[in-house]
PDB file of C-alpha atoms and ligand atoms in Angstrom:
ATOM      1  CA  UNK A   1     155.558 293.574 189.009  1.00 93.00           C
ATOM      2  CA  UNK A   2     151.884 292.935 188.150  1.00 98.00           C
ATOM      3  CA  UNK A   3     149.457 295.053 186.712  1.00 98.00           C
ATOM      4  CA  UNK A   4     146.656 295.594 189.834  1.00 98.00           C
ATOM      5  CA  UNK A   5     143.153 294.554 188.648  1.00 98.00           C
ATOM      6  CA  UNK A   6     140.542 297.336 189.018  1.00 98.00           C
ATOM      7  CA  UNK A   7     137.459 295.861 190.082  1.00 98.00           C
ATOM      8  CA  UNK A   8     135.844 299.271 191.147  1.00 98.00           C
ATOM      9  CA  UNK A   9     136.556 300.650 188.155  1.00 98.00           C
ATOM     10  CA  UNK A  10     135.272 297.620 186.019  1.00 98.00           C
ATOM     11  CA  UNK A  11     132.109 297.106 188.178  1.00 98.00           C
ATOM     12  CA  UNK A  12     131.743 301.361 187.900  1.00 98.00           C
ATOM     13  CA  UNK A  13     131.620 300.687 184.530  1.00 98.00           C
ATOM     14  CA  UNK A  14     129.403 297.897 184.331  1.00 98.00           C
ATOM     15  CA  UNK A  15     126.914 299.243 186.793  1.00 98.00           C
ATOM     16  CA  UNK A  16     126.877 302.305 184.204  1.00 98.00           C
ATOM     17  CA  UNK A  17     125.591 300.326 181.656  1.00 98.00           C
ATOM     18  CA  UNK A  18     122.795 298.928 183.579  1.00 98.00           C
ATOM     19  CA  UNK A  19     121.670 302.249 184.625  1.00 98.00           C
ATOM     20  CA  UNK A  20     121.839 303.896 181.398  1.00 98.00           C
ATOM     21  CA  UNK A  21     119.818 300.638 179.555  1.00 98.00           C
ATOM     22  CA  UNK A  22     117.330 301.150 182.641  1.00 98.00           C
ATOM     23  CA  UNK A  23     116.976 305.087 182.154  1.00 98.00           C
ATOM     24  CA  UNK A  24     117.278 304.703 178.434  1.00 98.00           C
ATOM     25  CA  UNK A  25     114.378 302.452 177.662  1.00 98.00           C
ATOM     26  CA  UNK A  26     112.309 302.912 181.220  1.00 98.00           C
ATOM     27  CA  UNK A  27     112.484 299.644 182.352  1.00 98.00           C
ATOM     28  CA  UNK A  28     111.262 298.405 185.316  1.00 98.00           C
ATOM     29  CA  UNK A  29     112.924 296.347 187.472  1.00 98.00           C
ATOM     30  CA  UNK A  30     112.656 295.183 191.367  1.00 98.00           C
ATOM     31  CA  UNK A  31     115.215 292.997 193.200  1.00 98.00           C
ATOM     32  CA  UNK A  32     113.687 291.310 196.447  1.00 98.00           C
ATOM     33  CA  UNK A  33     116.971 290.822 198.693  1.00 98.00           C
ATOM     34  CA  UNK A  34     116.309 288.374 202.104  1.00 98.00           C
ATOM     35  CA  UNK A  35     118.608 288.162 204.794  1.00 98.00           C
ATOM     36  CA  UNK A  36     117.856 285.822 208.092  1.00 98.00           C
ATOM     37  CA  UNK A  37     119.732 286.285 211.163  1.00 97.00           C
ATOM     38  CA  UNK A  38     122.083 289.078 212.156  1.00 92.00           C
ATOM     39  CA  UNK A  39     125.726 287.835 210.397  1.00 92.00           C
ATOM     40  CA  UNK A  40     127.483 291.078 210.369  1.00 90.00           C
ATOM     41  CA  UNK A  41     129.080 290.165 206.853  1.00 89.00           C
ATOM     42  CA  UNK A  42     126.043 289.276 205.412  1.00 93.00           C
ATOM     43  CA  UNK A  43     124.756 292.708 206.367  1.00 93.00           C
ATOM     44  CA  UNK A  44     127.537 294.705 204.507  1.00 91.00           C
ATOM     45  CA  UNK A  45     127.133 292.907 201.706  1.00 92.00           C
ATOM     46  CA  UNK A  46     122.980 293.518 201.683  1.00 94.00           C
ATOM     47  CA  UNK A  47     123.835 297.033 202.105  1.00 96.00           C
ATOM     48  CA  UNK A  48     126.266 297.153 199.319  1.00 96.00           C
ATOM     49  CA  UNK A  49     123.668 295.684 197.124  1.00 96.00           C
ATOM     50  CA  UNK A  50     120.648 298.092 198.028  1.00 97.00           C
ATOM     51  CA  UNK A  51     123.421 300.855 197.159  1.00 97.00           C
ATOM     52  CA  UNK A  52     123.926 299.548 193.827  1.00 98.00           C
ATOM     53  CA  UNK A  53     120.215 298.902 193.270  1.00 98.00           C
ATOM     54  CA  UNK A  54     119.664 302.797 193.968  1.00 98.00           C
ATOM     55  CA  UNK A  55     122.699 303.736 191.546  1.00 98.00           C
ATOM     56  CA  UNK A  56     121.318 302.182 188.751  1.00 98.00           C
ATOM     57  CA  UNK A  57     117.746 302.485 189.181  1.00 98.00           C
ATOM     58  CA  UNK A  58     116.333 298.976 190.333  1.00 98.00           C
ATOM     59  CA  UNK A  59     113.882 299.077 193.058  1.00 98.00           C
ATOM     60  CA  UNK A  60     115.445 297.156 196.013  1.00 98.00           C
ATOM     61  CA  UNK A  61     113.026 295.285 198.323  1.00 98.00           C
ATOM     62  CA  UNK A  62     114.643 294.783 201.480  1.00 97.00           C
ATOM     63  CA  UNK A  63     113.271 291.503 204.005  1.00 98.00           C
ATOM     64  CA  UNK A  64     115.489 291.221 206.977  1.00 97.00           C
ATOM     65  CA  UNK A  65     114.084 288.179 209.016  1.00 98.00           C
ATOM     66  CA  UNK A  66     114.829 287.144 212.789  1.00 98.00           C
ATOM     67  CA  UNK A  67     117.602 284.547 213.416  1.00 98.00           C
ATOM     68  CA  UNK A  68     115.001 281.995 214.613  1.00 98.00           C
ATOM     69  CA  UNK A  69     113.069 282.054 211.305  1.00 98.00           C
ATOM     70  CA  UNK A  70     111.278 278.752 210.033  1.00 98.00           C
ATOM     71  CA  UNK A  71     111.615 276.896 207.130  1.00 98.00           C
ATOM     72  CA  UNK A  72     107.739 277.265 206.574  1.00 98.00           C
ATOM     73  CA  UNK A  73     108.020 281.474 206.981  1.00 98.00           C
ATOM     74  CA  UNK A  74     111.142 281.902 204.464  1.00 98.00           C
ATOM     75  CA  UNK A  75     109.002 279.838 202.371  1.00 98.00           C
ATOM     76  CA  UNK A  76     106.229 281.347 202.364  1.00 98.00           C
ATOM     77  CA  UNK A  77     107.894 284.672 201.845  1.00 98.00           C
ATOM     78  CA  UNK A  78     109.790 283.146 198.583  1.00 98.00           C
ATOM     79  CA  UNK A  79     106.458 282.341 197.163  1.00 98.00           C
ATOM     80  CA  UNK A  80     104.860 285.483 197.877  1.00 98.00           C
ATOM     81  CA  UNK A  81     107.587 287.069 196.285  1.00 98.00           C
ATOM     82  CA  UNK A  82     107.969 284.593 192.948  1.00 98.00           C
ATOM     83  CA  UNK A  83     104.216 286.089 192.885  1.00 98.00           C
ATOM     84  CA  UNK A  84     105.164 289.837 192.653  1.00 98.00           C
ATOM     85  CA  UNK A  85     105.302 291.239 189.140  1.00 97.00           C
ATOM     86  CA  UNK A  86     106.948 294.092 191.115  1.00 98.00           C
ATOM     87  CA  UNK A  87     110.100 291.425 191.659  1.00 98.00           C
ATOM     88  CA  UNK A  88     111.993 290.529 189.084  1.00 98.00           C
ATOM     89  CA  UNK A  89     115.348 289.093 191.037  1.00 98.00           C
ATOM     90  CA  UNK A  90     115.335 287.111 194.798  1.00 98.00           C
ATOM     91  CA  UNK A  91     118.221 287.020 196.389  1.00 98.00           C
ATOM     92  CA  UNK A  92     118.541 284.830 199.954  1.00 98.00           C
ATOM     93  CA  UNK A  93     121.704 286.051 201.519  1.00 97.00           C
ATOM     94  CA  UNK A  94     123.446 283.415 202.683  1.00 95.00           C
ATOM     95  CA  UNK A  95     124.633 281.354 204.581  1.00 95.00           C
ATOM     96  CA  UNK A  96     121.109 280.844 206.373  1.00 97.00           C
ATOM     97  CA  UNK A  97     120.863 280.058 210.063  1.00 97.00           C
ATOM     98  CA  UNK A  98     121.488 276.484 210.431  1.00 97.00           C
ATOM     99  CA  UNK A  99     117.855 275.326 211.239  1.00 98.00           C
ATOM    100  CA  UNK A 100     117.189 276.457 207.674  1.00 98.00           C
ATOM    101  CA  UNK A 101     118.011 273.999 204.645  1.00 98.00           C
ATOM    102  CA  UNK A 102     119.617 276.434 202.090  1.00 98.00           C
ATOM    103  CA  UNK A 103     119.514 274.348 199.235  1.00 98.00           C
ATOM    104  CA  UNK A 104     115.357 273.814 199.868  1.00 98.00           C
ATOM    105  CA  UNK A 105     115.489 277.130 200.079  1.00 98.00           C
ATOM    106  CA  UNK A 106     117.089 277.745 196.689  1.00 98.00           C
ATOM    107  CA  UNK A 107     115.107 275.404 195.009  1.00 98.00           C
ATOM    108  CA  UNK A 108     111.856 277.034 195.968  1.00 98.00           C
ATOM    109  CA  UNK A 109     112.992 280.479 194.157  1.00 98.00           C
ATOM    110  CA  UNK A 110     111.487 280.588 190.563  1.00 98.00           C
ATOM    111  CA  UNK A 111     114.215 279.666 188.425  1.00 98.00           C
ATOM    112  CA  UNK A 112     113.585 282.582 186.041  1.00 98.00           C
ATOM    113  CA  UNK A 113     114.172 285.161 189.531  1.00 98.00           C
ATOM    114  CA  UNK A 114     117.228 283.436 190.263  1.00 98.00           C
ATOM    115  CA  UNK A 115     119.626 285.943 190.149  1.00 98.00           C
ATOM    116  CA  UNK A 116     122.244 283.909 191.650  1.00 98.00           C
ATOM    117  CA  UNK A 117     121.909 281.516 189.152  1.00 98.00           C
ATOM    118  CA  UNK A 118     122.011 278.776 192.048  1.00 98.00           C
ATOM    119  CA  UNK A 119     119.041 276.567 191.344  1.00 98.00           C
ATOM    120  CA  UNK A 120     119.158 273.187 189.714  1.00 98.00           C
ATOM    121  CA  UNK A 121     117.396 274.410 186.493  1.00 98.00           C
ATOM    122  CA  UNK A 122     119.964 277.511 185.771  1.00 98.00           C
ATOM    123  CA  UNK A 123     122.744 275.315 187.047  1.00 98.00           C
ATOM    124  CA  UNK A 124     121.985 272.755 184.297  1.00 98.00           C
ATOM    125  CA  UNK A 125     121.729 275.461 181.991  1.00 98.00           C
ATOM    126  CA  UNK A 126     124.976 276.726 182.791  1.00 97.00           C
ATOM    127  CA  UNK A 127     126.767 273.717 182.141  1.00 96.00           C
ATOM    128  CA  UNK A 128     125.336 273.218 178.655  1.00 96.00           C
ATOM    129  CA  UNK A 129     125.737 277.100 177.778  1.00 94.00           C
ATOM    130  CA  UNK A 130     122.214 277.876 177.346  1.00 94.00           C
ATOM    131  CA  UNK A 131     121.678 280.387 180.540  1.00 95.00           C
ATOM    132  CA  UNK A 132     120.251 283.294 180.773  1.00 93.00           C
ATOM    133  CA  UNK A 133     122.012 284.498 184.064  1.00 94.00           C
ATOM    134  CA  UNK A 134     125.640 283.471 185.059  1.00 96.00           C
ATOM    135  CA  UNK A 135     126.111 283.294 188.697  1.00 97.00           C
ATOM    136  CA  UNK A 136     127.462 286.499 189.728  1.00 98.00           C
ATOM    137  CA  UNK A 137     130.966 286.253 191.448  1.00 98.00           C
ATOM    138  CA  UNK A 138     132.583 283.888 188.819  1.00 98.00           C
ATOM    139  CA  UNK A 139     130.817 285.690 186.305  1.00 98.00           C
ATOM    140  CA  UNK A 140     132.461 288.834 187.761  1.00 98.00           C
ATOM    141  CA  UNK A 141     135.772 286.860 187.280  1.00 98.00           C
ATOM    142  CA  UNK A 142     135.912 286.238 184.154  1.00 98.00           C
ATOM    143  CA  UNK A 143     135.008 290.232 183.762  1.00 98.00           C
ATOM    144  CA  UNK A 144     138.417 291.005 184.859  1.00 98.00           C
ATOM    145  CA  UNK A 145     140.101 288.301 182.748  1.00 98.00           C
ATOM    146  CA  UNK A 146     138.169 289.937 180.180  1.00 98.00           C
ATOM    147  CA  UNK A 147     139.528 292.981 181.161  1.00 98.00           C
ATOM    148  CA  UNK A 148     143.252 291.883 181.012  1.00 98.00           C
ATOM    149  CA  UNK A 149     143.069 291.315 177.739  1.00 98.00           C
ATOM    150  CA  UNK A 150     144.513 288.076 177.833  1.00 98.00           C
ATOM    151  CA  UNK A 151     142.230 285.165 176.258  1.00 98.00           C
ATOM    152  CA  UNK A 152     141.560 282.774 178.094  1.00 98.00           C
ATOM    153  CA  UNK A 153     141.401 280.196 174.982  1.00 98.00           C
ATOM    154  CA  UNK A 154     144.054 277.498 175.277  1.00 98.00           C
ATOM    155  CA  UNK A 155     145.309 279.113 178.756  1.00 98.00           C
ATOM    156  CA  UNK A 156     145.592 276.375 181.390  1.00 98.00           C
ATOM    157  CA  UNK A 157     143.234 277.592 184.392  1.00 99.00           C
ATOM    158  CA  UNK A 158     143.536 276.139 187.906  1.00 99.00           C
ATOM    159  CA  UNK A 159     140.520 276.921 190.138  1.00 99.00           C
ATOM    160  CA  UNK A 160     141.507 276.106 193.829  1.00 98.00           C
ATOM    161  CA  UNK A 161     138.024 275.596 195.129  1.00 98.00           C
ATOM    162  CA  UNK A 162     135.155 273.726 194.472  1.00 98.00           C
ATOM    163  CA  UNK A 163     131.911 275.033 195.796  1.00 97.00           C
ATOM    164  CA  UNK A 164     129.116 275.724 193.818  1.00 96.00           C
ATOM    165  CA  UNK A 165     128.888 278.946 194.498  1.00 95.00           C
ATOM    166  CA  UNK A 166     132.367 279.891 193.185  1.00 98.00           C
ATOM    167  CA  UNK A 167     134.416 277.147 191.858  1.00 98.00           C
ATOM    168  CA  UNK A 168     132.797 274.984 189.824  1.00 98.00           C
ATOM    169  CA  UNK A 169     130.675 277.510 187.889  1.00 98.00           C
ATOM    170  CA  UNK A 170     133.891 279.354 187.383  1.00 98.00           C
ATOM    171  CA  UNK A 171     135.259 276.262 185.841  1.00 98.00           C
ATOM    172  CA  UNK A 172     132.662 276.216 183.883  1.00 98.00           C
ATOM    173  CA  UNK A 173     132.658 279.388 182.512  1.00 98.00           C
ATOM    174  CA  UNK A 174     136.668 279.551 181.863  1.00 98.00           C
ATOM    175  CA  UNK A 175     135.958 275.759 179.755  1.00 98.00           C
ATOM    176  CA  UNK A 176     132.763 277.989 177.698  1.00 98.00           C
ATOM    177  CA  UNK A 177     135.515 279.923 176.754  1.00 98.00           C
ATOM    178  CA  UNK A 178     138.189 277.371 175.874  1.00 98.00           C
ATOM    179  CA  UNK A 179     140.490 277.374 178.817  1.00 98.00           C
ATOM    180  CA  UNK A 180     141.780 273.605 179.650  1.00 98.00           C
ATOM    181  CA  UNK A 181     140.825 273.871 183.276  1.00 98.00           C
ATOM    182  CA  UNK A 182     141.954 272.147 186.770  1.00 98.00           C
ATOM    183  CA  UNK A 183     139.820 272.519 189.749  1.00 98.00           C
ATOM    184  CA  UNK A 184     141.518 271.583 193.072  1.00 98.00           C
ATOM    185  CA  UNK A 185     140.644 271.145 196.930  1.00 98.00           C
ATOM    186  CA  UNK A 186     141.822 269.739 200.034  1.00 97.00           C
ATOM    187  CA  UNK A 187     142.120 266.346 198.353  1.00 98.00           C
ATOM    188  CA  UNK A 188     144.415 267.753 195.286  1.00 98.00           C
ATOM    189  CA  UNK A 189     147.961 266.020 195.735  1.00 98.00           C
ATOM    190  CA  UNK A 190     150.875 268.571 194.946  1.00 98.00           C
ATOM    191  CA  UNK A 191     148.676 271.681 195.038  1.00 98.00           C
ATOM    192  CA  UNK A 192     151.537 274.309 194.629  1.00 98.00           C
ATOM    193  CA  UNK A 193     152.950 271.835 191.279  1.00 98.00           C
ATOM    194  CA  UNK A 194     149.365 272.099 189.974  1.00 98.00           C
ATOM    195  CA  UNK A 195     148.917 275.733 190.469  1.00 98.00           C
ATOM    196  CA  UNK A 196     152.050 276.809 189.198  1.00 98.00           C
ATOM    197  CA  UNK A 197     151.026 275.102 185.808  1.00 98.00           C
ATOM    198  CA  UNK A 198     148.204 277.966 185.790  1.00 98.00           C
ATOM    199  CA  UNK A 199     148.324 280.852 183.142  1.00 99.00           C
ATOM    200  CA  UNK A 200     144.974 281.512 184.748  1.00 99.00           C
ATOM    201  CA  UNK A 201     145.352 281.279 188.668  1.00 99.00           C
ATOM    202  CA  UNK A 202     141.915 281.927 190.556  1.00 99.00           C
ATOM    203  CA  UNK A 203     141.854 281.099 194.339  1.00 98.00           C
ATOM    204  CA  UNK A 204     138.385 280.838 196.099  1.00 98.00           C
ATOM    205  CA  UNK A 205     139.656 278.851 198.926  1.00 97.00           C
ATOM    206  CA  UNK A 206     138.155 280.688 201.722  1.00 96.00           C
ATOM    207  CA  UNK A 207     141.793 280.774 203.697  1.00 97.00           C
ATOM    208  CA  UNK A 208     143.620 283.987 204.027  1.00 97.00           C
ATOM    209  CA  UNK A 209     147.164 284.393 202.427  1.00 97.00           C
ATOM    210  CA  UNK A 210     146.973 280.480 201.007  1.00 98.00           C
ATOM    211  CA  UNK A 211     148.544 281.272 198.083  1.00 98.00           C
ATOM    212  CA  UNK A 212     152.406 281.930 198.146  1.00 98.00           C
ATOM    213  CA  UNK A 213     154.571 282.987 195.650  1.00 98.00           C
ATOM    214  CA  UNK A 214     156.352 279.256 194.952  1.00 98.00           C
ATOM    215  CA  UNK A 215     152.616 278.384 193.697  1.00 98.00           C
ATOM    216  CA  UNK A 216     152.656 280.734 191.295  1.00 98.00           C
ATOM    217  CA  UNK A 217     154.432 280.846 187.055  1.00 98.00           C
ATOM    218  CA  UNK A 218     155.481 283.855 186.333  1.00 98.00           C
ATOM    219  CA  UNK A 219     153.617 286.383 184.227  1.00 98.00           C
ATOM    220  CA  UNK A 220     150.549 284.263 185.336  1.00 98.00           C
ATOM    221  CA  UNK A 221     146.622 286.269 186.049  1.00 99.00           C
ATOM    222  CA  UNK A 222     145.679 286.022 189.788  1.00 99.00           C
ATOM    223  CA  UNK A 223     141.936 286.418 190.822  1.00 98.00           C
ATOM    224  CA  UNK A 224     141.857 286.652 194.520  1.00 98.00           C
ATOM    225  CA  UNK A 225     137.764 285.509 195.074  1.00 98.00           C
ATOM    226  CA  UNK A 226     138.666 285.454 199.236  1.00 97.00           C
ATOM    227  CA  UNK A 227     137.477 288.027 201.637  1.00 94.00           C
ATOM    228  CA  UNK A 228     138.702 286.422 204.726  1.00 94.00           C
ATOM    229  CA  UNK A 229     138.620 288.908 207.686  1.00 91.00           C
ATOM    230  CA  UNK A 230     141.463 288.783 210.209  1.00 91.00           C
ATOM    231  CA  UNK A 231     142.100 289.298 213.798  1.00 91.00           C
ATOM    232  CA  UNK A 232     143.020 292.812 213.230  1.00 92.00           C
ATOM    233  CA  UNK A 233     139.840 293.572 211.638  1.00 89.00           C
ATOM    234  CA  UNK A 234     141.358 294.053 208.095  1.00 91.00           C
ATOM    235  CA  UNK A 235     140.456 292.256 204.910  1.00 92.00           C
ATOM    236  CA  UNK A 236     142.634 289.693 203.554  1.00 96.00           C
ATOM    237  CA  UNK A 237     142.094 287.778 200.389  1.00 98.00           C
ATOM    238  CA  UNK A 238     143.462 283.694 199.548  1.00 98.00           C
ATOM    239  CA  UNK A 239     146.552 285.181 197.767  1.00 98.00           C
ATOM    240  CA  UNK A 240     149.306 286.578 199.586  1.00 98.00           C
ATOM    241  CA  UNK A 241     149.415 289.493 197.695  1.00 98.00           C
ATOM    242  CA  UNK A 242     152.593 291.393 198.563  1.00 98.00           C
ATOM    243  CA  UNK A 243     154.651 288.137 197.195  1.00 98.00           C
ATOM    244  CA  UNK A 244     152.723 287.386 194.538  1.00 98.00           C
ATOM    245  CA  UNK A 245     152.020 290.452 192.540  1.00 98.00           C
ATOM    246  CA  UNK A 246     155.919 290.619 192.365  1.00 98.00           C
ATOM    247  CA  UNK A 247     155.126 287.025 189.340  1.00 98.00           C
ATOM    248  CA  UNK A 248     152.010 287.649 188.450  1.00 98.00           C
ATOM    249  CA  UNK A 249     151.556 289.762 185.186  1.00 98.00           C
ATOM    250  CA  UNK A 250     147.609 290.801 186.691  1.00 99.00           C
ATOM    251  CA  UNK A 251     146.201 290.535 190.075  1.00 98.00           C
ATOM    252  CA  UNK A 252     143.269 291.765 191.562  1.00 98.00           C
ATOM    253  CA  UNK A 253     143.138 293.524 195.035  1.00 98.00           C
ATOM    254  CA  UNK A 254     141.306 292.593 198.062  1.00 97.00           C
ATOM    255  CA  UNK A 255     139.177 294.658 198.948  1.00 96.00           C
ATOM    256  CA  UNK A 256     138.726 296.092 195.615  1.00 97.00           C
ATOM    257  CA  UNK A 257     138.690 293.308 193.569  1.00 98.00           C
ATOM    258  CA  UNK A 258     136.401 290.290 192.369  1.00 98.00           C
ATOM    259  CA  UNK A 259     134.291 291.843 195.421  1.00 96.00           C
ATOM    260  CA  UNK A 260     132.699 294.752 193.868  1.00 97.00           C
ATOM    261  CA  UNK A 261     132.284 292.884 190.470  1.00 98.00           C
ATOM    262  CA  UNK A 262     129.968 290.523 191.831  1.00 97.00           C
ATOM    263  CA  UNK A 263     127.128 293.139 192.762  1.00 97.00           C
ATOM    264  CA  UNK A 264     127.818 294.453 189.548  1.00 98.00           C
ATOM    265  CA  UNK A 265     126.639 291.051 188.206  1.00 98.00           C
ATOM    266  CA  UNK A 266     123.689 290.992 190.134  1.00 98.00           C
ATOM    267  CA  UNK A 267     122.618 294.266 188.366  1.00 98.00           C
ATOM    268  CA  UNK A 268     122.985 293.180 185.531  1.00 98.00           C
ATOM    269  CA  UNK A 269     121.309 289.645 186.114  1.00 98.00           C
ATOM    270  CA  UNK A 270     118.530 291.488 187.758  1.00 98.00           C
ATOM    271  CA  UNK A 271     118.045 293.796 184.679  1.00 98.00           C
ATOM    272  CA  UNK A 272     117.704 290.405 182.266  1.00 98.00           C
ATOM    273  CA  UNK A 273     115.089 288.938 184.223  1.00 98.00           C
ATOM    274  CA  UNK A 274     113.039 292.541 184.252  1.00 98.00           C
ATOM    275  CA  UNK A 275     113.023 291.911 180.532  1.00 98.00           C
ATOM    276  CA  UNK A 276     112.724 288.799 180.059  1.00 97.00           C
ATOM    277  CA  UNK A 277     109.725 288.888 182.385  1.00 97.00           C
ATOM    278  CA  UNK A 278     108.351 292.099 180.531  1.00 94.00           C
ATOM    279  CA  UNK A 279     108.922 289.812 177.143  1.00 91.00           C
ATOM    280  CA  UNK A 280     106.310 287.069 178.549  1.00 89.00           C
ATOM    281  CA  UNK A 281     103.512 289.413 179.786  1.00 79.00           C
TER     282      UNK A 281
HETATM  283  N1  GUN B   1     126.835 284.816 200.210  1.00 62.47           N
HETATM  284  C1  GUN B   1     128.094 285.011 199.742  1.00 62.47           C
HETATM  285  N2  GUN B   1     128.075 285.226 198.410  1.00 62.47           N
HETATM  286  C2  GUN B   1     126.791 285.179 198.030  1.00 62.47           C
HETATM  287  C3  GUN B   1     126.136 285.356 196.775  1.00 62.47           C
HETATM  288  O1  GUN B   1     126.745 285.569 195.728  1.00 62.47           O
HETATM  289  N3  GUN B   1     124.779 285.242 196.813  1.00 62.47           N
HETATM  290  C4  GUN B   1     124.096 284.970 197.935  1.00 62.47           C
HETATM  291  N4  GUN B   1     122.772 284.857 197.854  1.00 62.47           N
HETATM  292  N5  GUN B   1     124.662 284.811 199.122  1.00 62.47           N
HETATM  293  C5  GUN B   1     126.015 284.916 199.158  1.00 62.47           C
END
């Protein structure tokens, strides 16, 4: 039976540290967050974040837009606020209503307010291990490998997923730290083969219960990245949980999981760029 993964408890902790390095040395830091449109998931997760601003002492600046927003207005807003010495992290919530191009939008975001580490510039930074902000879910990942204690050096990793929000920055980050990775999607052939090779098992598929027990070794770490919401209203993650934790030696819980961790990680992105901005004044 697997140990359960607790990502409140390991974001708690996190989120601690950030508001005691905050309080400690008075910093000063401001996270502009931007949501367009009225996606009900997209407005927990704002909320979520303007709670943790307020826990650890970040000013949160909150811009929620109308669905029929234009390109020119979001952009216009993202300069103003790459302007503000009062912001030191953006945020655009997405997805974006579908008239808007996200990845314009991204791209218009100063790279050094990029909390989400999705522009080009912190992308390419990423992927040659000079960053200065990891993008914050797979970066909350590899928080609760960390917190395992299981290295992930020489550990074969299968990521099932490849977006670049999720799955190929976690790739990246398991390879930083010496992991011999695999990162599958619809196209891998024999998925269950491949991820049953995984000491390291992370599933960011977006499709609830998708991983069975038969796809996973036993005594392997399962990170559950999915929030899928079902008909019933509850949340369901990509691993089918009841099965699995029964071969898995970890597991994280959904909710309660890699979810929590990842606002934890935008605290603590959001307190880098307040000093790393205060350093170039
Ligand atoms: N939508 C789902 N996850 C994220 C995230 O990490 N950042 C942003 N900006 N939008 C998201």
């Amino acid at each position: 039976m697997a140990q359960i993964i607790d990502g409140k408890a390991v974001s708690a902790a996190i989120k601690e540290q950030v508001r005691d390095e905050i309080a400690r040395d008075n910093i000063k830091a401001g996270l502009a967050v931007v949501i367009v449109g009225n996606d009900p998931a997209s407005r927990v997760y704002v909320n979520n974040k303007k709670k943790a601003c307020e826990f650890c002492g970040i000013k949160s600046f909150e811009y929620a837009l109308p669905e029929e927003t234009t390109m020119e207005q979001l952009l216009e807003l993202i300069d103003t606020l790459n302007a503000d010495k009062n912001v030191n992290g953006i945020l655009v919530q997405l997805p974006l209503p579908k008239q808007l191009d996200e990845k314009a939008v991204i791209e218009r975001i100063s790279p050094k307010k990029d909390v989400d580490a999705f522009h080009e510039t912190n992308v390419g930074k990423i992927m040659i291990g000079n960053y200065s902000f990891l993008p914050c879910t797979p970066a909350g990942c590899m928080e609760l490998i960390h917190s395992t204690g299981v290295s992930v050096a020489g550990k074969e990793c299968v990521v099932i997923g490849r977006s670049n929000i999720v799955g190929k920055p976690m790739a990246m980050l398991l390879l930083h730290e010496n992991g011999t990775v695999i990162v599958c999607h619809s196209k891998t052939k024999n998925l269950a083969e491949v991820c049953r090779r995984a000491d390291i098992l992370v599933a960011a598929v977006g499709k609830p219960n998708f991983v069975t027990a038969d796809m996973v070794k036993e005594g392997a770490v399962v990170i559950d990245v999915g929030i899928n919401r079902l008909e019933n209203g509850k949340l369901c993650g990509d691993v089918k949980f009841d099965e699995v934790s029964e071969k898995a030696s970890f597991i994280t819980p959904v909710p309660g999981g890699v979810g929590p961790m990842t606002i934890a990680t935008l605290m603590k992105n959001t307190l880098t760029a307040a000093k790393i901005q205060k350093n170039e004044q």
